Coordinates of C-alpha atoms and ligand atoms in Angstrom, one line a residue:
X64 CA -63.2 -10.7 -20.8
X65 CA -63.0 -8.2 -23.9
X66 CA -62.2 -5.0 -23.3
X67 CA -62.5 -1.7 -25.8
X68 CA -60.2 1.4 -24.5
X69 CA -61.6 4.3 -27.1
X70 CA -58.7 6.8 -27.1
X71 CA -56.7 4.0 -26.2
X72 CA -53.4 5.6 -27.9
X73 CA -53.9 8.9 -26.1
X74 CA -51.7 9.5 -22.7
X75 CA -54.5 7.8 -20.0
X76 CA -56.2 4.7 -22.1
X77 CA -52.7 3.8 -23.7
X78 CA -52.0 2.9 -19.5
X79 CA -55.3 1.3 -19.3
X80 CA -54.7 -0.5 -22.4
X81 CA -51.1 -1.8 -20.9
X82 CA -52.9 -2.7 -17.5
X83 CA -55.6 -4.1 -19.2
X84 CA -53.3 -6.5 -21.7
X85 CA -51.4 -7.6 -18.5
X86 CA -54.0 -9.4 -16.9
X87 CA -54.5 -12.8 -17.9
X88 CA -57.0 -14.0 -20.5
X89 CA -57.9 -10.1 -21.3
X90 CA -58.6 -9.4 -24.9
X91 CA -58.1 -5.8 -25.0
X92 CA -58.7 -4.0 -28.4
X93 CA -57.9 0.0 -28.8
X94 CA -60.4 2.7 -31.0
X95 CA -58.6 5.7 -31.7
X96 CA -58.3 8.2 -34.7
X97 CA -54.8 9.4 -33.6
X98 CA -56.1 12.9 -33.7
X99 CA -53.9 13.6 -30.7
X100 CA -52.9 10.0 -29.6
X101 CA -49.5 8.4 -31.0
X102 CA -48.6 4.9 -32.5
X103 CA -45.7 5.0 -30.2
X104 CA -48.1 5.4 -26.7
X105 CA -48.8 1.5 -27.5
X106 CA -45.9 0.4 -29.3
X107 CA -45.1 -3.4 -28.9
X108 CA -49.0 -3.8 -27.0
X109 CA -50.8 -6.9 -27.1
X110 CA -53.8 -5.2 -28.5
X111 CA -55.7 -5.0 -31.5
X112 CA -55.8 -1.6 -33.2
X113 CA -58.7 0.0 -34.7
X114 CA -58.2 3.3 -36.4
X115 CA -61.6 5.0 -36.4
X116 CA -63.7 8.1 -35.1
X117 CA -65.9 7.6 -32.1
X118 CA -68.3 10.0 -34.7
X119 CA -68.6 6.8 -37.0
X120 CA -71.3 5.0 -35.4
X121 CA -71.0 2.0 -38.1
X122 CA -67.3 1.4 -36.9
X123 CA -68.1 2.1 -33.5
X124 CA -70.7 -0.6 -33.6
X125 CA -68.4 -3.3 -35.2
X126 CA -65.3 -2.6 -32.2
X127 CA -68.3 -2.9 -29.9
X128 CA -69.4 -6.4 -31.0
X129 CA -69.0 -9.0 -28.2
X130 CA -67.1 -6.6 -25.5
X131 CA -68.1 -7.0 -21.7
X132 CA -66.6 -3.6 -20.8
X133 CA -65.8 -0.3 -22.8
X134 CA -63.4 2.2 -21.2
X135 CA -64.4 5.5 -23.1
X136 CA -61.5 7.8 -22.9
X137 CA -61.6 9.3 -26.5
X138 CA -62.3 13.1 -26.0
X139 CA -60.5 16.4 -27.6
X140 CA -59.6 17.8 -23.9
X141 CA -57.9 21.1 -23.3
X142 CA -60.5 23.5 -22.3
X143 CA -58.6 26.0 -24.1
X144 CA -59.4 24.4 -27.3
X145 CA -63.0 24.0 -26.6
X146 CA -63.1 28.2 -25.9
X147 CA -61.3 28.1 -29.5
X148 CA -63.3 25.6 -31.3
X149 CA -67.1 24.4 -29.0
X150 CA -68.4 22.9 -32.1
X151 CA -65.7 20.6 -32.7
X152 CA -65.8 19.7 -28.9
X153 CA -69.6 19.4 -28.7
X154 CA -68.9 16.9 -31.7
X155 CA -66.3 14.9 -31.0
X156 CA -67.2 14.5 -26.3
X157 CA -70.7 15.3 -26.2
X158 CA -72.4 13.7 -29.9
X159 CA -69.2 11.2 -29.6
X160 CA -69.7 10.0 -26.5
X161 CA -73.7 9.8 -27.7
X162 CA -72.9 7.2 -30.5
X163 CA -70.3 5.4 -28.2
X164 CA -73.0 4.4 -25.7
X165 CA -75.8 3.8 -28.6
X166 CA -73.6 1.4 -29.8
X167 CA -73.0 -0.3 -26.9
X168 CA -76.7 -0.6 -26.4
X169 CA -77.0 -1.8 -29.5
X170 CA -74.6 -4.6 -28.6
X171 CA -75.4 -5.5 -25.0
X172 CA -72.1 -4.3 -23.6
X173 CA -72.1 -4.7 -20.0
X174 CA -70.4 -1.9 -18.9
X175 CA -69.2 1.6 -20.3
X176 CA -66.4 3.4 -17.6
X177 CA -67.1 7.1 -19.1
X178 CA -63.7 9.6 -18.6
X179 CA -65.2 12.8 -17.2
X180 CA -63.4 15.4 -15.8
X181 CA -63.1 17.2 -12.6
X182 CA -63.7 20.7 -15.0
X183 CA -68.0 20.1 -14.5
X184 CA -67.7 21.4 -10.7
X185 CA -66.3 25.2 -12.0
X186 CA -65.3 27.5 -10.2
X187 CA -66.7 27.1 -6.5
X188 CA -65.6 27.8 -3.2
X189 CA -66.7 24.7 -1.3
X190 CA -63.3 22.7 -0.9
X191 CA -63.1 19.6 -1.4
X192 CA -65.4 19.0 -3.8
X193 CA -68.1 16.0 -3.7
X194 CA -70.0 14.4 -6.2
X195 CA -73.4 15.7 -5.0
X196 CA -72.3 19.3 -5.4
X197 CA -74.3 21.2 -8.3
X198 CA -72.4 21.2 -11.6
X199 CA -71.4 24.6 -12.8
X200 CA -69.3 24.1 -15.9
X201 CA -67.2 27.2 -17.0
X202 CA -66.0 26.3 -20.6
X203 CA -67.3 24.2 -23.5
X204 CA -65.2 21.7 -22.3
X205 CA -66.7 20.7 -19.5
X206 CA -70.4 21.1 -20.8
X207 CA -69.7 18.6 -23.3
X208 CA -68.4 16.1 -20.5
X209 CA -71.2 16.9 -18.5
X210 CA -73.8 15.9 -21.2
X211 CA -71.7 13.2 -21.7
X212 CA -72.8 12.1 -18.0
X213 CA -76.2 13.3 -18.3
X214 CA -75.8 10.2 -21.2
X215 CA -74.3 7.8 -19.7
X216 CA -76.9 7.9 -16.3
X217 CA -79.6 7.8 -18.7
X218 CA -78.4 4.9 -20.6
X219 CA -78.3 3.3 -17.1
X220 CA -82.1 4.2 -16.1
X221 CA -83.6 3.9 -20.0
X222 CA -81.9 1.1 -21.5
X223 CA -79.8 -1.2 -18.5
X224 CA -76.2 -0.3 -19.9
X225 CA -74.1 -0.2 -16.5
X226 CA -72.2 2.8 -16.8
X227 CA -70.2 4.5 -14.2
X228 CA -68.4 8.1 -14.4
X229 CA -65.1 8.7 -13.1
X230 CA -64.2 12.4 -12.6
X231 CA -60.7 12.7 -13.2
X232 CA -58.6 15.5 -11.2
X233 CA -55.6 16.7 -13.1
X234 CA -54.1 13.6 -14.1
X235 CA -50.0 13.4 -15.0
X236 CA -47.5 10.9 -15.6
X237 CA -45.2 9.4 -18.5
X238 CA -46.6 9.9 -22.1
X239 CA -48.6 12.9 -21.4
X240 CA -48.1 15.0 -24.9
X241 CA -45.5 17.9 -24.1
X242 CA -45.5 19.0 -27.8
X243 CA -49.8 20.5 -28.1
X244 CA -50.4 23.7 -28.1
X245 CA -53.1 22.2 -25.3
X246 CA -50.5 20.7 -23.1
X247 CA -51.5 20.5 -19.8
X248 CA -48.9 21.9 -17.2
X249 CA -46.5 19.2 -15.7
X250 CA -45.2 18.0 -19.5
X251 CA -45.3 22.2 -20.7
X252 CA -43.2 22.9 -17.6
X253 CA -41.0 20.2 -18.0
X254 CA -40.8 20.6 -21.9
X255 CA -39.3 24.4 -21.0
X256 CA -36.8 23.5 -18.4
X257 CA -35.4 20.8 -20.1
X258 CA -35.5 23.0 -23.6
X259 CA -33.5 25.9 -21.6
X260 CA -36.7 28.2 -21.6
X261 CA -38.6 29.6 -18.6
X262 CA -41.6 28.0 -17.7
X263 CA -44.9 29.7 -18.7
X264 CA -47.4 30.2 -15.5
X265 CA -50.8 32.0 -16.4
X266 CA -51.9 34.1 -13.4
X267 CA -50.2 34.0 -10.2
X268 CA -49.2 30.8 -9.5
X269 CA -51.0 30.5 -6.5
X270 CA -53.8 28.6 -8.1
X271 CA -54.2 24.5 -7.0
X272 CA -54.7 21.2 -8.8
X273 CA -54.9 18.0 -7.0
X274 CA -52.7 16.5 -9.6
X275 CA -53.0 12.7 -9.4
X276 CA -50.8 10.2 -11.3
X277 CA -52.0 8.0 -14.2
X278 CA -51.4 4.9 -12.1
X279 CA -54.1 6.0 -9.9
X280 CA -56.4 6.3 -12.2
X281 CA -55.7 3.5 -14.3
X282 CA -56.3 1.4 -10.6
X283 CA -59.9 3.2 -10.7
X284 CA -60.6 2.2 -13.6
X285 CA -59.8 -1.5 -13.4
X286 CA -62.0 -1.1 -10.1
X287 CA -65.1 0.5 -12.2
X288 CA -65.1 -2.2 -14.5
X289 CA -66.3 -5.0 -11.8
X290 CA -67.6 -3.0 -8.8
X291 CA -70.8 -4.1 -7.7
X292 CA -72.6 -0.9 -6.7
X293 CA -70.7 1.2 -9.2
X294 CA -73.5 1.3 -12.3
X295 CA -75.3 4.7 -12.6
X296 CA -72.7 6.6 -10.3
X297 CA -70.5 9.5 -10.5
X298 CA -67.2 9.2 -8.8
X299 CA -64.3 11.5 -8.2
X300 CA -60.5 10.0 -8.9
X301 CA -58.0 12.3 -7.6
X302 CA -55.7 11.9 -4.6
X303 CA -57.8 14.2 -2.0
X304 CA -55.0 16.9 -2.0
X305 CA -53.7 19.7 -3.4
X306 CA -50.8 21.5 -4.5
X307 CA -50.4 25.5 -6.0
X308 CA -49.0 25.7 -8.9
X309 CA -45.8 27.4 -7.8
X310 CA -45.0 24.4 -5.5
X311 CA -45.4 22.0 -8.1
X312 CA -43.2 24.1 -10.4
X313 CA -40.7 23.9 -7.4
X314 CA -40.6 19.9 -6.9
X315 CA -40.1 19.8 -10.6
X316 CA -37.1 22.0 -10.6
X317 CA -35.8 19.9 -7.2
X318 CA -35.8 17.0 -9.5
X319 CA -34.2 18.0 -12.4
X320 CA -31.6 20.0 -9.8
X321 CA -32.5 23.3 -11.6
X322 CA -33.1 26.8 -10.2
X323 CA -35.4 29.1 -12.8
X324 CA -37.9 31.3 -12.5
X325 CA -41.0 31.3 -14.6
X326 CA -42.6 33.8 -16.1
X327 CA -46.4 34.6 -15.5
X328 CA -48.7 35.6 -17.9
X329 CA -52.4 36.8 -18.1
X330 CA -54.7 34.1 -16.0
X331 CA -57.0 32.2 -19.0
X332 CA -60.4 32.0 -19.2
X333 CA -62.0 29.1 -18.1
X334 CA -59.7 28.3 -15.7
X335 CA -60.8 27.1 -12.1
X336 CA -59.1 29.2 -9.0
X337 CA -58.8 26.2 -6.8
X338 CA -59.5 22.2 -7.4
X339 CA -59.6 19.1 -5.0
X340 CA -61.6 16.2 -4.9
X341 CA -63.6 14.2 -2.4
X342 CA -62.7 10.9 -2.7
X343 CA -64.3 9.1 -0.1
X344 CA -67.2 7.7 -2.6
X345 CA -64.3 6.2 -4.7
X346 CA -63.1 4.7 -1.6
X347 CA -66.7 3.0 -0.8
X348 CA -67.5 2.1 -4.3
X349 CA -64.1 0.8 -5.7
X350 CA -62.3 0.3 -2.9
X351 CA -59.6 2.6 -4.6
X352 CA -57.0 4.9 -2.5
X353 CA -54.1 6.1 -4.4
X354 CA -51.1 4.1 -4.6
X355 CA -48.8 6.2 -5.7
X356 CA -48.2 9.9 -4.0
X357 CA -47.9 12.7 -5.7
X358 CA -43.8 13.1 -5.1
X359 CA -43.3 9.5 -5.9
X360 CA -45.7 10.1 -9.5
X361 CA -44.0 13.4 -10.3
X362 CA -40.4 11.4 -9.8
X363 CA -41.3 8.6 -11.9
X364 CA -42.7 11.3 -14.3
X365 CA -39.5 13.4 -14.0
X366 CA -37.5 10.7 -14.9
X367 CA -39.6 9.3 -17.9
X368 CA -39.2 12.9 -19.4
X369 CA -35.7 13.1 -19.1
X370 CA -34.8 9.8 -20.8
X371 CA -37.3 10.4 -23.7
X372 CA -36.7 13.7 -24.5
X373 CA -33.0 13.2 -24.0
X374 CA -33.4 10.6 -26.3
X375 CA -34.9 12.5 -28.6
X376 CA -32.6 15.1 -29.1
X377 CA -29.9 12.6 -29.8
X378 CA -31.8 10.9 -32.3
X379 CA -32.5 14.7 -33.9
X380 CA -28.7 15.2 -33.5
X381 CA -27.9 12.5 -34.9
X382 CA -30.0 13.1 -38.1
X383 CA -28.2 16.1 -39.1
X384 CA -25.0 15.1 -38.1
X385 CA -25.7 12.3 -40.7
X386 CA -27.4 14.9 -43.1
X387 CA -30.8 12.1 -43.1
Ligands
NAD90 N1 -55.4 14.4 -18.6 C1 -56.2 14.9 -17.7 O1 -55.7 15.5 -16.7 C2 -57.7 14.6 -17.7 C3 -58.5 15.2 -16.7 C4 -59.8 15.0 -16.7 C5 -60.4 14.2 -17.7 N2 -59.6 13.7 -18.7 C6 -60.3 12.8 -19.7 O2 -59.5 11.6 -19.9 C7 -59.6 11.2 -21.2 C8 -58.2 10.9 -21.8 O3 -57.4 12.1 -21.7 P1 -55.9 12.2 -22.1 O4 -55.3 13.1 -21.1 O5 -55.3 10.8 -22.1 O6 -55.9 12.8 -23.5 P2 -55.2 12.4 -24.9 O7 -55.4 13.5 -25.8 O8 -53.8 11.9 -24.6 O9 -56.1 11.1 -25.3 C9 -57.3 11.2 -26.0 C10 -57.3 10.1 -27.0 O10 -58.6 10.2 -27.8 C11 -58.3 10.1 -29.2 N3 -59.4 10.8 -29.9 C12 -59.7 12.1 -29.9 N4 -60.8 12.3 -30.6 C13 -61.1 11.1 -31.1 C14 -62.2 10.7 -32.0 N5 -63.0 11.6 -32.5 N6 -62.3 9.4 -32.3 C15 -61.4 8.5 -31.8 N7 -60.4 8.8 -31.0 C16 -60.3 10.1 -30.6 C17 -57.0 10.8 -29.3 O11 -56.3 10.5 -30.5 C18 -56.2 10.4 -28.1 O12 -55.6 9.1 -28.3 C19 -60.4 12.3 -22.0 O13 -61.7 11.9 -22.1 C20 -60.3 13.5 -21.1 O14 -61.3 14.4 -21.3 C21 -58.3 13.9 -18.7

């Protein structure tokens, strides 16, 4: 099988990547600009490397040549970013994701697993939240993810390309980017309390997330790629729970054997109040429950952080010490 993971050096595809390369006889080649994905994410990989936009249809088309299965995760994410910048969003998830599946079309790729986000459902009340709920996205963001399902669906019905979208739920684990200005909460908490600073909570705390490990998804996506009824469907990945933000902000601290409080700052717009997913459909279609819980991910995730960026600050000390 030949795989293509776009955004493959960014935190989620670099673990499909390393899934992907472990399986036998997998030829699994990575499309990514770098933009906010790191040479370091897939260091010492068996995988081929193609530096390229997902907006360059011409190099899209040659990285597409003779795949079975393309694992789209290239996207600019935060919805913060999108509120700052919708045009380079719109560009880069909706018109991106466009020339991604045209050139799969063009190349009779089997499959196309599409990484949408949980972000389409905004703000509703109905908890837990199922696939056949009405979209109602709340920031450029997740408009530009939805279109990108509207796309994938219709290259399904128009054109035969098996596509299947996975909504992703708050997704955390090692290698998720602590430095952005776009972090997303686990690696900006842990990023304060291990940097002697308060952690930064916008609004009160009291919001949820059903924040599910990478390994989890990374299972659902291996289980997307060769599912037999999964073509032309939507389907939540999460873990079917969730947890406030103050709580998760407490485990963290239990870890790391801290005691600090945060410090809470004006709620953001675009934010959703509460989020958790349904995840029965991913059960039926991909057989997928989640492995690994949220404690044992947020451990494992604790622990990753620690050694790297305690790492890191030796290395820096090191450097001046040496005067390098
Ligand atoms: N992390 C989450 O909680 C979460 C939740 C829901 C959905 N998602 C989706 O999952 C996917 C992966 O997210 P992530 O958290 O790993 O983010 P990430 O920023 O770590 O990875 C995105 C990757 O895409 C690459 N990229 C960006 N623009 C590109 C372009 N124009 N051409 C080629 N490559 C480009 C980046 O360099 C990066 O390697 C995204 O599509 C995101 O929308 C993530």
């Amino acid at each position: 099988m030949k795989y293509l993971v776009t955004g493959g050096a960014g935190f989620i595809g670099s673990h499909i990547a390393q899934q992907l390369a472990k399986q036998k006889g997998g030829d699994v080649t990575i499309l990514d600009n770098f933009s906010t994905g790191k040479h370091e994410n897939i260091k010492g990989l068996p995988v081929n490397v193609i530096e390229a936009d997902i907006r360059d249809l011409e190099a899209v088309e040659k990285a597409t040549k003779g795949v079975d299965v393309v694992f789209h995760q290239a996207a600019l994410c935060s919805v913060e970013r999108s509120i700052q910048n919708p045009l380079l969003s719109h560009e880069v998830n909706a018109t991106g994701t466009l020339k991604v599946l045209e050139a799969c079309r063009r190349n009779q790729v089997r499959r196309l697993v599409f990484a949408s986000s949980s972000s389409v459902y905004g703000d509703t009340e109905v908890l837990p939240k199922h696939e056949k709920m009405p979209p109602s996205p709340l920031s450029p963001y997740a408009i530009t993810k939805l279109m990108g399902e509207y796309y994938c669906r219709n290259f399904w019905q128009n054109y035969g390309l098996e596509t299947v979208v996975l909504r992703y739920f708050n997704v955390f684990g090692p290698r998720q980017d602590p430095d952005s200005e776009y972090a997303a909460v686990i690696p900006k908490f842990l990023d304060a309390l291990l940097g002697g600073k308060a952690p930064r909570i916008y609004g009160d705390g009291l919001q949820t997330r059903d924040f599910t490990y990478v390994g989890n998804v990374v299972q659902a996506n291996i289980a997307a790629a060769t599912a037999l009824f999964a073509a032309g469907e939507i389907i939540n990945v999460a873990c079917g729970d969730r947890w406030s933000l103050l709580h998760l902000l407490n485990c963290v601290e239990k870890e790391l054997g801290m005691d600090v409080a945060p410090e809470f700052l004006e709620p953001r717009s675009g934010d959703v109040r509460h989020s958790q997913a349904a995840i029965e459909v991913a059960e039926t279609i991909l057989g997928y429950s989640p492995e690994v819980s949220f404690e044992d991910g947020l451990k494992e995730t604790v622990e990753w952080y620690v050694r790297t960026l305690g790492q890191q600050s030796r290395a820096a000390e090191f450097k001046q010490a040496s005067g390098s």
